[in-house]
Short mmCIF file of C-alpha atoms and ligand atoms in Angstrom, two decimals:
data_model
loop_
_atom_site.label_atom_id
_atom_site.label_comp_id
_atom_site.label_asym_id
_atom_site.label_seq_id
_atom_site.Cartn_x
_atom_site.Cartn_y
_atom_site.Cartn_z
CA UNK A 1 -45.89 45.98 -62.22
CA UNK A 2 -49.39 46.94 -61.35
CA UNK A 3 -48.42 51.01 -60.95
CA UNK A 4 -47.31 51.46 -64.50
CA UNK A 5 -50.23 50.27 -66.50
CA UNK A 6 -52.57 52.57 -68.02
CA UNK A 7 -55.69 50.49 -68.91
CA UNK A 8 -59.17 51.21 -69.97
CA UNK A 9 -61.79 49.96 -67.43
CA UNK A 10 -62.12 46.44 -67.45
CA UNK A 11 -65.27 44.79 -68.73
CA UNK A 12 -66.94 44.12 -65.73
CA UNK A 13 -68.58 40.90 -65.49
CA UNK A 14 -72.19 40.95 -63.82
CA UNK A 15 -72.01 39.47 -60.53
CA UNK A 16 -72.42 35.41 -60.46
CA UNK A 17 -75.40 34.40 -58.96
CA UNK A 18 -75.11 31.72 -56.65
CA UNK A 19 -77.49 29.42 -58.47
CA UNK A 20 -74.82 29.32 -61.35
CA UNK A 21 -73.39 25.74 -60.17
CA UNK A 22 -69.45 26.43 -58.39
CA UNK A 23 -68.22 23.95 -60.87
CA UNK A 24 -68.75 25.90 -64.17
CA UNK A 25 -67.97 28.80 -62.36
CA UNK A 26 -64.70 27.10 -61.37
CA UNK A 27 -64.18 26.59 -65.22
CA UNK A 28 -65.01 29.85 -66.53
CA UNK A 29 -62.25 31.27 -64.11
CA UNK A 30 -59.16 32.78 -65.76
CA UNK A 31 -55.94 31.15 -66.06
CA UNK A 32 -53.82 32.70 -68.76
CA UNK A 33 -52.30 36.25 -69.19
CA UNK A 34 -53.36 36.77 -72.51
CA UNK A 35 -57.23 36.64 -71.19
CA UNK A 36 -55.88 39.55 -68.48
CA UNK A 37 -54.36 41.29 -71.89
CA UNK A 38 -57.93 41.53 -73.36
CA UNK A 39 -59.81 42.19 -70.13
CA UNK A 40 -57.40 44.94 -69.33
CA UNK A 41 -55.45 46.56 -72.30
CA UNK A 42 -52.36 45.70 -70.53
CA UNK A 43 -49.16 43.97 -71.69
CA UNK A 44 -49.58 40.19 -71.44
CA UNK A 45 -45.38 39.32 -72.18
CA UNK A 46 -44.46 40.36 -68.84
CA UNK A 47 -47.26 38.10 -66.48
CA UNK A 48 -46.08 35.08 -68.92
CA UNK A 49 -42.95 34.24 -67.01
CA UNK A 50 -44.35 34.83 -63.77
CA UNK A 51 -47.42 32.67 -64.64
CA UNK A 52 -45.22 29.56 -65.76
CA UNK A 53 -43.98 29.99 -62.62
CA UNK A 54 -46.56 30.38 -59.87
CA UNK A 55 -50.47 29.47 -60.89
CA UNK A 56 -52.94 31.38 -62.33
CA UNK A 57 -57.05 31.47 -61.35
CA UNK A 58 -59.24 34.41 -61.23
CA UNK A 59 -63.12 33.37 -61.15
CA UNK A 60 -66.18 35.21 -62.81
CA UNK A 61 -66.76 36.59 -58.97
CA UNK A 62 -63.59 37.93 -58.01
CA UNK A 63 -62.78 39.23 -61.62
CA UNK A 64 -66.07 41.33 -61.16
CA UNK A 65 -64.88 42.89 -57.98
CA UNK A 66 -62.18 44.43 -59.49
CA UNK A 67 -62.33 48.26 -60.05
CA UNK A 68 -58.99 49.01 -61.82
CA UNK A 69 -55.34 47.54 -61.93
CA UNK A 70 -53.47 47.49 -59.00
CA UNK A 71 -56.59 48.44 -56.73
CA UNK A 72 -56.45 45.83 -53.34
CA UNK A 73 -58.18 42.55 -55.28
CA UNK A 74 -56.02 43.22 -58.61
CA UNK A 75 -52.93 42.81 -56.07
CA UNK A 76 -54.07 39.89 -54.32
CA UNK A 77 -55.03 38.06 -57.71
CA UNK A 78 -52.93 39.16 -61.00
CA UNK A 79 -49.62 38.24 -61.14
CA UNK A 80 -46.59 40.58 -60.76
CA UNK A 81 -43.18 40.64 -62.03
CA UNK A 82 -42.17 41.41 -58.75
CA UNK A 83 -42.62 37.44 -57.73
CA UNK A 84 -40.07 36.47 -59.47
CA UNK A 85 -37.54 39.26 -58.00
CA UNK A 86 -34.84 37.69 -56.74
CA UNK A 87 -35.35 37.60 -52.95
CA UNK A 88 -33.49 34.72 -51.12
CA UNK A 89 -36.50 33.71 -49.34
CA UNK A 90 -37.08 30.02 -48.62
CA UNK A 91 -39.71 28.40 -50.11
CA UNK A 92 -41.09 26.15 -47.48
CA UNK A 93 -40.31 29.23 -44.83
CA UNK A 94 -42.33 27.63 -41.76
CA UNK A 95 -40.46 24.01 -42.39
CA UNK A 96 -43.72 22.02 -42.70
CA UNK A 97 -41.39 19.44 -44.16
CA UNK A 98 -39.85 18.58 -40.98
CA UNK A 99 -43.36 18.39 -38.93
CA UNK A 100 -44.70 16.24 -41.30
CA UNK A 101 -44.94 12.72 -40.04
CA UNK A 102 -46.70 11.02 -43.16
CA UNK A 103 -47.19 13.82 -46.52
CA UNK A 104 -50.35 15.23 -46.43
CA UNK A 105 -50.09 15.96 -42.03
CA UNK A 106 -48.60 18.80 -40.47
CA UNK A 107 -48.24 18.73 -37.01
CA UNK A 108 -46.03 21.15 -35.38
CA UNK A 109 -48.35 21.24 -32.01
CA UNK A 110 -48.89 18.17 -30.00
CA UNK A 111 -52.97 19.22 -29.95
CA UNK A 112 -53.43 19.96 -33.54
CA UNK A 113 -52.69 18.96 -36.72
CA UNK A 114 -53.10 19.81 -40.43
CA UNK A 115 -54.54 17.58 -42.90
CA UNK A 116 -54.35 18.45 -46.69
CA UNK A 117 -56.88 17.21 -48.44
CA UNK A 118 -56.82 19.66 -51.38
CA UNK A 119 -54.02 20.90 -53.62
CA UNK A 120 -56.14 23.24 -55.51
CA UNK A 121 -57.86 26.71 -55.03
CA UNK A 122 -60.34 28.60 -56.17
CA UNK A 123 -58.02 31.41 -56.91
CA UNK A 124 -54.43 31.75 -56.14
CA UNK A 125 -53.50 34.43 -53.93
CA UNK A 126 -50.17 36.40 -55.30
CA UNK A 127 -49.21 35.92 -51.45
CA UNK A 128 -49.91 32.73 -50.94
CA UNK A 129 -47.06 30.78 -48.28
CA UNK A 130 -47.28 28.06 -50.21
CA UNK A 131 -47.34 29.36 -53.64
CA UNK A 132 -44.35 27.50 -54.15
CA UNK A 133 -46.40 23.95 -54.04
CA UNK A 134 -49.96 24.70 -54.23
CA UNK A 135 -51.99 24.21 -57.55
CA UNK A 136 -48.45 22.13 -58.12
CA UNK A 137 -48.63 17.94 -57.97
CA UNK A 138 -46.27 18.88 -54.55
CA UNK A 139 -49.56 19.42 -52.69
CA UNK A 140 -51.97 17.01 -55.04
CA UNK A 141 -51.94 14.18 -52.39
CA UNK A 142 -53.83 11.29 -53.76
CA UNK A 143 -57.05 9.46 -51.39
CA UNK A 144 -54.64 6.92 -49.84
CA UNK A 145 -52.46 9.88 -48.63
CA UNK A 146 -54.95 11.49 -47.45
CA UNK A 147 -56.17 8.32 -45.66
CA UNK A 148 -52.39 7.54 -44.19
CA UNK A 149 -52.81 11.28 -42.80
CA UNK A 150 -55.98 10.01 -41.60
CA UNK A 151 -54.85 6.81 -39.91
CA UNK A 152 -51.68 9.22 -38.28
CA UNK A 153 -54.54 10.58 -36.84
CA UNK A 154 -56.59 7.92 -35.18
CA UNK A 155 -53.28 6.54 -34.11
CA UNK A 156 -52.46 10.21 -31.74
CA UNK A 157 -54.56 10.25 -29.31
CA UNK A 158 -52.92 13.83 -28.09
CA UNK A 159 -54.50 15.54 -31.56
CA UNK A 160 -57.91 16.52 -30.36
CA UNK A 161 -58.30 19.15 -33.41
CA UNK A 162 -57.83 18.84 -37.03
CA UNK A 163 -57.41 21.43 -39.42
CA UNK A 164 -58.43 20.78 -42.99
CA UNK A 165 -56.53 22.64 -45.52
CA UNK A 166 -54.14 22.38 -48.62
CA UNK A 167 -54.81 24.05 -51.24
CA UNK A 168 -58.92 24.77 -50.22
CA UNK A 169 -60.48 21.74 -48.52
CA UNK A 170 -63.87 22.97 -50.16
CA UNK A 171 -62.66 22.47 -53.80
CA UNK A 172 -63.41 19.13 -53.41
CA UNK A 173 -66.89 17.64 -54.20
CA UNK A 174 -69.17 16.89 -51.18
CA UNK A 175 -68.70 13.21 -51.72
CA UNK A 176 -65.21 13.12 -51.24
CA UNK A 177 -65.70 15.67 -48.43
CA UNK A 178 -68.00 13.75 -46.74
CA UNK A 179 -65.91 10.64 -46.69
CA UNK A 180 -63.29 12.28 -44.95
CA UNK A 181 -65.39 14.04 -42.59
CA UNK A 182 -67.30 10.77 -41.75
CA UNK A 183 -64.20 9.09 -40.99
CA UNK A 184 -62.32 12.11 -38.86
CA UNK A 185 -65.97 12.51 -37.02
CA UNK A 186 -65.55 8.29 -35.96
CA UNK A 187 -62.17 9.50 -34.25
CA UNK A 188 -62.70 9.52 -30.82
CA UNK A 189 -60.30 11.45 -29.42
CA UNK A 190 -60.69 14.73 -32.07
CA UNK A 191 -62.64 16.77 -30.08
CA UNK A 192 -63.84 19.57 -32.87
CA UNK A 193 -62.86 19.39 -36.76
CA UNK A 194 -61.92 23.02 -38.72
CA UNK A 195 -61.90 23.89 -42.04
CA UNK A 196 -59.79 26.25 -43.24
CA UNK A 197 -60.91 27.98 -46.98
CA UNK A 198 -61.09 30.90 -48.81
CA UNK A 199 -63.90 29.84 -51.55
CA UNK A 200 -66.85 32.07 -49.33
CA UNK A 201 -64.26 35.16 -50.70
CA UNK A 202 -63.39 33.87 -54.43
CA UNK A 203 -66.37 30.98 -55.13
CA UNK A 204 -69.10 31.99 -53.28
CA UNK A 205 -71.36 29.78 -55.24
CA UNK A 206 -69.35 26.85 -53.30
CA UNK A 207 -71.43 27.49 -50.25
CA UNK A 208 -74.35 25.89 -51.52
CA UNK A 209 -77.18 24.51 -49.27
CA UNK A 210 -76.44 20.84 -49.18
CA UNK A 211 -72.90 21.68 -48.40
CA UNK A 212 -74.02 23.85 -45.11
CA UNK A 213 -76.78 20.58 -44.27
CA UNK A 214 -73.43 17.82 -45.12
CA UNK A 215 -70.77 20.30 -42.70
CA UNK A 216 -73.84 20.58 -39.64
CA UNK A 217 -73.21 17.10 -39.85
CA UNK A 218 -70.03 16.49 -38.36
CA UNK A 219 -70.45 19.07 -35.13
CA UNK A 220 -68.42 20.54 -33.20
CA UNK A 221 -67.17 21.93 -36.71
CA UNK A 222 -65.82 25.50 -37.78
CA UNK A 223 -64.74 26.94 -40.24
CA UNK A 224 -61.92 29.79 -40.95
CA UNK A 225 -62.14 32.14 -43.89
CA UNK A 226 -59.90 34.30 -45.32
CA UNK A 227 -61.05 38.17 -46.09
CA UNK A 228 -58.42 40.76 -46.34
CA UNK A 229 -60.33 43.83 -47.40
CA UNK A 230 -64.30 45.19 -47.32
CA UNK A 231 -64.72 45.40 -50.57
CA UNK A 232 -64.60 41.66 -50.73
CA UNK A 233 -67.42 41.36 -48.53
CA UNK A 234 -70.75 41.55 -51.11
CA UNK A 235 -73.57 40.43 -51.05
CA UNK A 236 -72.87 36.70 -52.33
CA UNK A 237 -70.18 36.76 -50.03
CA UNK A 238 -72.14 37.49 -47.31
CA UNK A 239 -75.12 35.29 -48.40
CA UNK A 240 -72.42 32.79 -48.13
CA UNK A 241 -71.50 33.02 -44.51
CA UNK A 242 -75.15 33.53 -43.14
CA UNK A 243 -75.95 30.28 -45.02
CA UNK A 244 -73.25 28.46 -42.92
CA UNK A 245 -74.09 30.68 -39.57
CA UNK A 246 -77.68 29.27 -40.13
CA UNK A 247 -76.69 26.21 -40.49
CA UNK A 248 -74.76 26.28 -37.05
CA UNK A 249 -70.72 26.46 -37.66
CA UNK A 250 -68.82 29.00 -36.08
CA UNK A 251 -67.24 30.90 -38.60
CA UNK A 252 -63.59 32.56 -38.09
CA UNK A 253 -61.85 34.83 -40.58
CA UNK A 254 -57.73 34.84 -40.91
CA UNK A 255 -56.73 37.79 -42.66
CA UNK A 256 -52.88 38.65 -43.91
CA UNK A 257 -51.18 42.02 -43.40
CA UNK A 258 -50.62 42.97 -47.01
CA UNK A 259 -48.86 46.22 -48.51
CA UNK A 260 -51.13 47.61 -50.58
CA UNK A 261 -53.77 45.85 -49.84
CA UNK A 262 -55.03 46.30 -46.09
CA UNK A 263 -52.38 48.05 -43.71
CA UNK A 264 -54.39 50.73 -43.06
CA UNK A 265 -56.32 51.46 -39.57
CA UNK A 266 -59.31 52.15 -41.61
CA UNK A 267 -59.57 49.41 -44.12
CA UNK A 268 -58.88 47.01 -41.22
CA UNK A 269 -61.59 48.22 -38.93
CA UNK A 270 -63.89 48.64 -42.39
CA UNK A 271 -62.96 44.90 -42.92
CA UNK A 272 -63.61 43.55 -39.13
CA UNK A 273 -67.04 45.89 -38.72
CA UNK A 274 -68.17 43.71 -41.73
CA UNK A 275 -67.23 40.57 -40.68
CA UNK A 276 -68.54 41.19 -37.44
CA UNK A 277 -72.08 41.66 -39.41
CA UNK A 278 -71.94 38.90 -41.20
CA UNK A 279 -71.79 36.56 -37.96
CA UNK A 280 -67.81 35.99 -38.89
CA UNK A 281 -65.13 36.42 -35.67
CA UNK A 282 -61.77 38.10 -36.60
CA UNK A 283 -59.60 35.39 -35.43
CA UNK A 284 -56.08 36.10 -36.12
CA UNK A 285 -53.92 39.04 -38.35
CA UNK A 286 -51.05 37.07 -39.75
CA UNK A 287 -48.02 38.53 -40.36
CA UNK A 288 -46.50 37.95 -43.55
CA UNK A 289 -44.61 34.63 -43.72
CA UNK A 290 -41.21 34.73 -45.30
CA UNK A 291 -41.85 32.83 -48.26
CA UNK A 292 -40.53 32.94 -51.96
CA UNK A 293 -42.07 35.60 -54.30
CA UNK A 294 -44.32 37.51 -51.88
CA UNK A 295 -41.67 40.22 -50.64
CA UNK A 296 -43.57 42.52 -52.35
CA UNK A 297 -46.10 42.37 -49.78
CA UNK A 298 -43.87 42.79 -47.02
CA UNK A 299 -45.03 45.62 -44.43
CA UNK A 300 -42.78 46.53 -40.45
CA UNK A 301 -44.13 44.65 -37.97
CA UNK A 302 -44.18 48.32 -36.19
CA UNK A 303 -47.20 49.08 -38.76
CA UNK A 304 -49.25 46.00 -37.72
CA UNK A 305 -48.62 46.67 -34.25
CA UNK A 306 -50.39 50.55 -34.58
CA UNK A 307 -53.04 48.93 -36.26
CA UNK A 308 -54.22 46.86 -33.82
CA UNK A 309 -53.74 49.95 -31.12
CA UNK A 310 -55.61 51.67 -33.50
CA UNK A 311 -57.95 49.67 -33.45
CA UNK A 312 -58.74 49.68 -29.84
CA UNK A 313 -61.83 52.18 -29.31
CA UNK A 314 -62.97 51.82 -32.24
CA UNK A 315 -64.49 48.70 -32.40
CA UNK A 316 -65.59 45.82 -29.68
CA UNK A 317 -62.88 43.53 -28.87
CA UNK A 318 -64.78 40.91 -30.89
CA UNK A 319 -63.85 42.57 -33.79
CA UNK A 320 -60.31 42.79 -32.69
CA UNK A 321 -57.72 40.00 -33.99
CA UNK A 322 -54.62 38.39 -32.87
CA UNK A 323 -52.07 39.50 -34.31
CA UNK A 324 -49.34 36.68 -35.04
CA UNK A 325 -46.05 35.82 -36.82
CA UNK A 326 -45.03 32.57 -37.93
CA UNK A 327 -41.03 33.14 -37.34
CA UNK A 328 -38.85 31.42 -39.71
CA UNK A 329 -37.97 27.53 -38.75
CA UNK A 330 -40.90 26.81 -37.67
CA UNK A 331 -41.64 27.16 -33.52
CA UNK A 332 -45.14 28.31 -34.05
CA UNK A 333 -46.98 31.87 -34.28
CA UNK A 334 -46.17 34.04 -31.51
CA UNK A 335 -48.64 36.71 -30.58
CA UNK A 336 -47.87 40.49 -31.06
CA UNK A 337 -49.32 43.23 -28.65
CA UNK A 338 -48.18 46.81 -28.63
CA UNK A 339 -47.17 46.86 -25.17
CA UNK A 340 -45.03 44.03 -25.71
CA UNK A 341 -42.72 45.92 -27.53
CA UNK A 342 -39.81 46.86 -25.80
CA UNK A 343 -37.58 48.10 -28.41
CA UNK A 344 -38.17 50.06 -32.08
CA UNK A 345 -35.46 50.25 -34.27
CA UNK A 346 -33.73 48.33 -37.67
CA UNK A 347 -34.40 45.69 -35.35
CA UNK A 348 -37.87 44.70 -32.79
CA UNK A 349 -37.59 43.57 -29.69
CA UNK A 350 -40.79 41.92 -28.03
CA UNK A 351 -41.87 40.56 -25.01
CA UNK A 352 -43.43 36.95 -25.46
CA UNK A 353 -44.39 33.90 -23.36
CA UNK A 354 -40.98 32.63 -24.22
CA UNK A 355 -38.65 35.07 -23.72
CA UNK A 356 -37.95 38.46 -25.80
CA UNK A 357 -37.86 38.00 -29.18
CA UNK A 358 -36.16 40.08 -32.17
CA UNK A 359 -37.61 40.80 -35.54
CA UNK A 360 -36.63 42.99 -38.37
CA UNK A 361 -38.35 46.01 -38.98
CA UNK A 362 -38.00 46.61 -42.63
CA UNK A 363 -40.57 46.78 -45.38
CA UNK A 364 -39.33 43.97 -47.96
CA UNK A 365 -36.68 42.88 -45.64
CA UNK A 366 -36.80 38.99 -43.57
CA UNK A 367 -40.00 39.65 -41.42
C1 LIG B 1 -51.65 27.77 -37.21
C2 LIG B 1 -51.43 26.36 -37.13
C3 LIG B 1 -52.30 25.52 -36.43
C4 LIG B 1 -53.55 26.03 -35.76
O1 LIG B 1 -53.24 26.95 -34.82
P1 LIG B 1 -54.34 27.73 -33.95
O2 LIG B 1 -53.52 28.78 -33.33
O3 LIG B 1 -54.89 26.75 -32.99
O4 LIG B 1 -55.40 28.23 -34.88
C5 LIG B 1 -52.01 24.19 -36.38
N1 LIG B 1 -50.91 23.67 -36.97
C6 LIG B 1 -50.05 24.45 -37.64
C7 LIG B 1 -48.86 23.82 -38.29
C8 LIG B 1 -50.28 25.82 -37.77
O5 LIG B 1 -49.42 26.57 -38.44
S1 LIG B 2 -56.64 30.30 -50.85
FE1 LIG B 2 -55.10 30.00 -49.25
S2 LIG B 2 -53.92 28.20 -49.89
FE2 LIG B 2 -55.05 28.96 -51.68
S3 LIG B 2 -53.66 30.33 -52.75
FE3 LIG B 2 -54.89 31.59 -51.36
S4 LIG B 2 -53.68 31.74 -49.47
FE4 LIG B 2 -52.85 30.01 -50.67
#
């Protein structure tokens, strides 16, 4: 685990510039424990279970952010023996499985739907809810999936907004991108398109300018990131976002409450103040999901809840989140407001729109 290592300082790598192209950026990434060993000084023996397990990818960029082990982007990124604790946590905790009419299409509300175009990321996050299939052939869907999820699509007419994820939608090439947002644009009863990626935090370089000209193409489109700390915001990062705030698309940011990591008052108003900066809306603090291998991560609801009061008078409500769990079984995210809570104990009891809910309250417990 992270705590007990004493390493030298990491070789820090100069920051990419964004003219390197993504794809040998991409390449150069690390993917095996013994490259962490020489980087770090630290034991490789340990990570090698837990990296035959989950996936591995650390680019050039996000390696370079990294101050010491087990500072906030070494926790998100390197793995931990703590992943493979044994934690009886489902794997597929939101049951996608059963909302999923054809494979690569969730749809779970009758507006919206998922489409996953990409099984790969950049990077893979330590907390990922789907660590247990992405980077895996479980979420490589091949084109003609993709184009069944497609045709599931243009045969709804209640879906009037699709969500492009996987894996990172932007890992694939503009080509293949462009195909798929030429024939979601012809749908029409899809009344915007989003894309939902994380490459403006851990491939910068991705956000290149024919990408940004491609995306204004196929308006009324946004697009979600995924910061969970200031110090990932630099200045490729933000170069990044203006590029595609320039070039018109609404940007978003989805961040996860992480032990360790962000759930602190301050980092979390550090983080929003940023975003707000860089033209990027705080759209929504996700609770942990309950899934396989991330328990380490696992913070009270309680704590998320004084964040967000915290956060109140602090910062303009535009910088302010929703704050939402995804319970188990899959019924959707239900928002979480401190004066919803009715009840603090072992167990939570809050007020929704459908009735009073209860939630655990335990660091590394369910929820
Ligand atoms: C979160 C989610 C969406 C999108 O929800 P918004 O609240 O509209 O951002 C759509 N489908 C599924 C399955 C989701 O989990
Ligand atoms: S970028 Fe998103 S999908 Fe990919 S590993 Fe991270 S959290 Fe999971």
């Amino acid at each position: 685990m992270s705590e007990g290592f004493t390493a030298p300082r990491a070789t820090r790598h100069a920051p990419q510039p964004l003219k390197t192209s993504w794809q040998s950026q991409l390449a150069d990434s690390l993917t095996t424990p013994e490259q962490l060993a020489e980087l770090f000084g630290i034991d490789p023996e340990p990570l090698r279970a837990v990296a035959a397990r989950y996936p591995l990818r650390i680019t050039p960029h996000t390696l370079a952010l990294i101050e010491e082990p087990g500072d906030p982007i070494w926790r998100q990124c390197v793995p931990d023996l703590s992943e493979l604790a044994v934690d009886d946590l489902p794997e597929d905790s939101l049951n996608e499985s059963s909302f999923s009419p054809v494979p690569a299409v969730v749809h779970r509300y009758p507006d919206r739907a998922l489409l996953l175009v990409s099984g790969q990321c950049a990077g893979y996050c330590r907390f990922c809810t789907r660590k247990n299939r992405v980077g895996t052939s479980a979420l490589a869907f091949s084109q003609q999936q993709v184009a069944e999820g497609i045709a599931y699509i243009a045969a709804t007419p209640g879906i009037r907004d699709v969500i492009l994820t996987g894996g990172d939608p932007l890992l694939l090439d503009d080509d293949r991108l462009e195909d798929i947002l030429t024939r979601l644009h012809a749908i029409p009863h899809l009344e915007i398109i989003r894309i939902g990626s994380r490459v403006p935090v851990t491939l910068p370089a991705r956000i290149t300018p024919e990408l940004c000209t491609l995306l204004a193409r196929f308006q009324p489109l946004y697009l979600n990131t995924h910061f969970n700390h200031p110090r990932e915001i630099v200045s490729v990062s933000i170069e990044a976002c203006t590029r595609l705030a320039d070039a018109g698309i609404p940007l978003g940011n989805q961040t996860v409450l992480l032990g360790g990591v962000n759930d602190d008052p301050a980092v979390m108003i550090d983080l929003c103040r940023k975003l707000l900066k860089m033209r990027v809306r705080p759209y929504y603090l996700h609770h942990l999901d309950q899934a396989r291998g991330t328990a380490h991560f696992r913070v009270p609801v309680e704590r998320g809840l004084e964040i967000i009061a915290a956060m109140r008078g602090q910062i303009s409500g535009l910088g302010i989140p929703q704050y939402v769990v995804d319970p188990p079984g899959g019924q959707g995210k239900v928002p979480l407001l401190p004066e919803n809570l009715l009840e603090v104990g072992e167990v939570l009891k809050v007020r929704t729109t459908s009735g009073v809910i209860e939630l655990p309250n335990r660091r590394r417990q369910l929820i």
